PDB file of C-alpha atoms in Angstrom:
ATOM      1  CA  MET E   1     -55.800 136.948  -6.277  1.00  0.00           C
ATOM      2  CA  ASN E   2     -59.014 134.851  -6.355  1.00  0.00           C
ATOM      3  CA  VAL E   3     -62.596 136.128  -5.504  1.00  0.00           C
ATOM      4  CA  ASP E   4     -63.314 134.577  -2.117  1.00  0.00           C
ATOM      5  CA  PRO E   5     -67.061 133.675  -2.066  1.00  0.00           C
ATOM      6  CA  THR E   6     -67.067 134.347   1.836  1.00  0.00           C
ATOM      7  CA  GLU E   7     -65.542 138.002   1.422  1.00  0.00           C
ATOM      8  CA  LYS E   8     -67.861 140.571   2.857  1.00  0.00           C
ATOM      9  CA  ASP E   9     -65.832 143.713   1.933  1.00  0.00           C
ATOM     10  CA  ALA E  10     -67.033 145.068  -1.471  1.00  0.00           C
ATOM     11  CA  GLY E  11     -63.858 146.906  -2.132  1.00  0.00           C
ATOM     12  CA  LYS E  12     -61.798 143.549  -1.811  1.00  0.00           C
ATOM     13  CA  ILE E  13     -64.382 141.870  -3.975  1.00  0.00           C
ATOM     14  CA  ARG E  14     -63.958 144.674  -6.680  1.00  0.00           C
ATOM     15  CA  ALA E  15     -60.253 144.528  -6.581  1.00  0.00           C
ATOM     16  CA  ALA E  16     -60.209 140.722  -7.000  1.00  0.00           C
ATOM     17  CA  LEU E  17     -62.828 140.908  -9.919  1.00  0.00           C
ATOM     18  CA  VAL E  18     -60.684 143.382 -11.679  1.00  0.00           C
ATOM     19  CA  GLU E  19     -57.555 141.466 -11.212  1.00  0.00           C
ATOM     20  CA  LEU E  20     -59.364 138.240 -12.511  1.00  0.00           C
ATOM     21  CA  TYR E  21     -60.797 139.944 -15.557  1.00  0.00           C
ATOM     22  CA  GLU E  22     -57.739 141.907 -16.516  1.00  0.00           C
ATOM     23  CA  THR E  23     -55.898 138.522 -16.869  1.00  0.00           C
ATOM     24  CA  GLU E  24     -57.992 137.816 -19.809  1.00  0.00           C
ATOM     25  CA  LEU E  25     -59.510 141.207 -21.079  1.00  0.00           C
ATOM     26  CA  ASP E  26     -58.559 144.867 -21.534  1.00  0.00           C
ATOM     27  CA  LEU E  27     -61.471 146.466 -19.432  1.00  0.00           C
ATOM     28  CA  GLU E  28     -63.195 149.444 -20.596  1.00  0.00           C
ATOM     29  CA  PRO E  29     -64.889 151.985 -18.175  1.00  0.00           C
ATOM     30  CA  THR E  30     -68.399 150.377 -18.663  1.00  0.00           C
ATOM     31  CA  ASP E  31     -66.792 147.009 -17.672  1.00  0.00           C
ATOM     32  CA  LEU E  32     -65.513 148.689 -14.648  1.00  0.00           C
ATOM     33  CA  ALA E  33     -68.904 150.276 -13.808  1.00  0.00           C
ATOM     34  CA  LEU E  34     -70.492 146.807 -14.197  1.00  0.00           C
ATOM     35  CA  ILE E  35     -67.993 145.337 -11.465  1.00  0.00           C
ATOM     36  CA  ASP E  36     -68.769 148.565  -9.303  1.00  0.00           C
ATOM     37  CA  VAL E  37     -72.532 147.337  -9.426  1.00  0.00           C
ATOM     38  CA  ALA E  38     -71.825 143.538  -8.852  1.00  0.00           C
ATOM     39  CA  ALA E  39     -69.205 143.695  -6.100  1.00  0.00           C
ATOM     40  CA  PRO E  40     -71.589 145.008  -3.359  1.00  0.00           C
ATOM     41  CA  MET E  41     -74.182 142.371  -4.465  1.00  0.00           C
ATOM     42  CA  LEU E  42     -71.577 139.697  -3.887  1.00  0.00           C
ATOM     43  CA  ALA E  43     -70.703 141.267  -0.586  1.00  0.00           C
ATOM     44  CA  ARG E  44     -74.060 141.344   0.528  1.00  0.00           C
ATOM     45  CA  ALA E  45     -74.692 137.653  -0.430  1.00  0.00           C
ATOM     46  CA  ALA E  46     -71.708 136.667   1.786  1.00  0.00           C
ATOM     47  CA  GLN E  47     -73.049 138.748   4.702  1.00  0.00           C
ATOM     48  CA  LEU E  48     -76.310 136.816   4.324  1.00  0.00           C
ATOM     49  CA  ASP E  49     -74.513 133.463   4.184  1.00  0.00           C
ATOM     50  CA  ALA E  50     -72.871 134.506   7.573  1.00  0.00           C
ATOM     51  CA  VAL E  51     -76.387 135.412   9.099  1.00  0.00           C
ATOM     52  CA  VAL E  52     -77.855 132.062   7.926  1.00  0.00           C
ATOM     53  CA  ARG E  53     -74.886 129.985   9.163  1.00  0.00           C
ATOM     54  CA  ARG E  54     -75.387 131.731  12.541  1.00  0.00           C
ATOM     55  CA  GLU E  55     -79.170 131.631  12.807  1.00  0.00           C
ATOM     56  CA  GLY E  56     -79.535 128.178  10.930  1.00  0.00           C
ATOM     57  CA  GLN E  57     -81.333 127.443   7.696  1.00  0.00           C
ATOM     58  CA  MET E  58     -84.694 126.932   9.318  1.00  0.00           C
ATOM     59  CA  ILE E  59     -86.045 129.578  11.623  1.00  0.00           C
ATOM     60  CA  PRO E  60     -89.327 130.138  13.706  1.00  0.00           C
ATOM     61  CA  GLY E  61     -91.866 131.887  11.560  1.00  0.00           C
ATOM     62  CA  GLY E  62     -94.873 131.328   9.301  1.00  0.00           C
ATOM     63  CA  ASN E  63     -98.445 131.802  10.457  1.00  0.00           C
ATOM     64  CA  ARG E  64     -98.562 129.240  13.192  1.00  0.00           C
ATOM     65  CA  ALA E  65     -96.792 129.405  16.449  1.00  0.00           C
ATOM     66  CA  GLY E  66     -93.578 127.178  16.309  1.00  0.00           C
ATOM     67  CA  MET E  67     -93.618 126.608  12.718  1.00  0.00           C
ATOM     68  CA  MET E  68     -90.362 126.465  11.077  1.00  0.00           C
ATOM     69  CA  VAL E  69     -89.608 128.149   7.689  1.00  0.00           C
ATOM     70  CA  LEU E  70     -86.671 128.465   5.424  1.00  0.00           C
ATOM     71  CA  HIS E  71     -84.372 131.284   6.469  1.00  0.00           C
ATOM     72  CA  PRO E  72     -85.219 134.246   3.848  1.00  0.00           C
ATOM     73  CA  GLY E  73     -81.515 135.155   3.858  1.00  0.00           C
ATOM     74  CA  ILE E  74     -81.012 132.088   1.729  1.00  0.00           C
ATOM     75  CA  ALA E  75     -83.376 133.222  -1.062  1.00  0.00           C
ATOM     76  CA  GLN E  76     -81.883 136.807  -0.744  1.00  0.00           C
ATOM     77  CA  ALA E  77     -78.284 135.537  -1.150  1.00  0.00           C
ATOM     78  CA  GLN E  78     -79.184 133.672  -4.053  1.00  0.00           C
ATOM     79  CA  LEU E  79     -80.929 136.497  -5.834  1.00  0.00           C
ATOM     80  CA  SER E  80     -78.012 138.751  -4.949  1.00  0.00           C
ATOM     81  CA  ARG E  81     -75.581 136.400  -6.741  1.00  0.00           C
ATOM     82  CA  THR E  82     -77.901 135.993  -9.725  1.00  0.00           C
ATOM     83  CA  GLN E  83     -78.116 139.621 -10.274  1.00  0.00           C
ATOM     84  CA  ALA E  84     -74.373 140.076  -9.758  1.00  0.00           C
ATOM     85  CA  ALA E  85     -73.833 137.289 -12.370  1.00  0.00           C
ATOM     86  CA  GLY E  86     -75.989 139.050 -14.910  1.00  0.00           C
ATOM     87  CA  HIS E  87     -74.091 142.203 -14.416  1.00  0.00           C
ATOM     88  CA  LEU E  88     -70.590 140.374 -14.653  1.00  0.00           C
ATOM     89  CA  ALA E  89     -71.833 138.539 -17.814  1.00  0.00           C
ATOM     90  CA  LYS E  90     -72.196 141.783 -19.703  1.00  0.00           C
ATOM     91  CA  ILE E  91     -68.276 142.496 -19.289  1.00  0.00           C
ATOM     92  CA  ARG E  92     -66.907 142.378 -22.742  1.00  0.00           C
ATOM     93  CA  GLY E  93     -63.550 144.107 -22.613  1.00  0.00           C
ATOM     94  CA  GLU E  94     -61.985 145.958 -25.399  1.00  0.00           C
ATOM     95  CA  GLY E  95     -62.324 144.971 -29.011  1.00  0.00           C
ATOM     96  CA  GLU E  96     -64.696 144.173 -31.570  1.00  0.00           C
ATOM     97  CA  GLY E  97     -66.633 141.006 -33.203  1.00  0.00           C
ATOM     98  CA  ASN E  98     -68.444 138.047 -31.845  1.00  0.00           C
ATOM     99  CA  ARG E  99     -65.748 136.564 -29.828  1.00  0.00           C
ATOM    100  CA  ARG E 100     -65.365 139.763 -27.747  1.00  0.00           C
ATOM    101  CA  GLY E 101     -66.048 138.902 -24.113  1.00  0.00           C
ATOM    102  CA  HIS E 102     -66.145 135.148 -24.486  1.00  0.00           C
ATOM    103  CA  ASN E 103     -63.169 134.964 -21.955  1.00  0.00           C
ATOM    104  CA  ALA E 104     -64.947 137.036 -19.291  1.00  0.00           C
ATOM    105  CA  ARG E 105     -68.120 134.637 -19.168  1.00  0.00           C
ATOM    106  CA  ASP E 106     -65.533 131.637 -19.217  1.00  0.00           C
ATOM    107  CA  ALA E 107     -63.518 133.244 -16.196  1.00  0.00           C
ATOM    108  CA  VAL E 108     -66.814 133.937 -14.231  1.00  0.00           C
ATOM    109  CA  GLY E 109     -68.203 130.409 -14.878  1.00  0.00           C
ATOM    110  CA  ALA E 110     -64.782 128.879 -13.657  1.00  0.00           C
ATOM    111  CA  ARG E 111     -64.605 130.913 -10.541  1.00  0.00           C
ATOM    112  CA  TRP E 112     -68.135 131.058  -9.301  1.00  0.00           C
ATOM    113  CA  GLY E 113     -69.447 127.908 -10.823  1.00  0.00           C
ATOM    114  CA  ASN E 114     -72.990 127.387  -9.570  1.00  0.00           C
ATOM    115  CA  ARG E 115     -72.892 130.159  -7.141  1.00  0.00           C
ATOM    116  CA  VAL E 116     -74.053 132.595  -9.744  1.00  0.00           C
TER     117      VAL E 116
END
């Protein structure tokens, strides 16, 4: 199962993240807690993406009538993904030593690329 960046259901995102990480790591309870925090953030980002697609990247606003501004959902979705990436980068899996967790960072980077 891959993590779909358009998925809006936090439960499905969580399941996909757990499956993704468990292919490389033995997850500890703290790792699962980090996934539990990140999954709703990624779901919210997908919801905001849908709103921006529906309403457009530029919307009326600003301090002058008729002035178009960048949709605030764009920045909020980006912030949500950045925060989720910070939590996912802390996943280290079971084990000891410096190399512990390198596969987790590689897996996140390969799947999410520049989205996080």
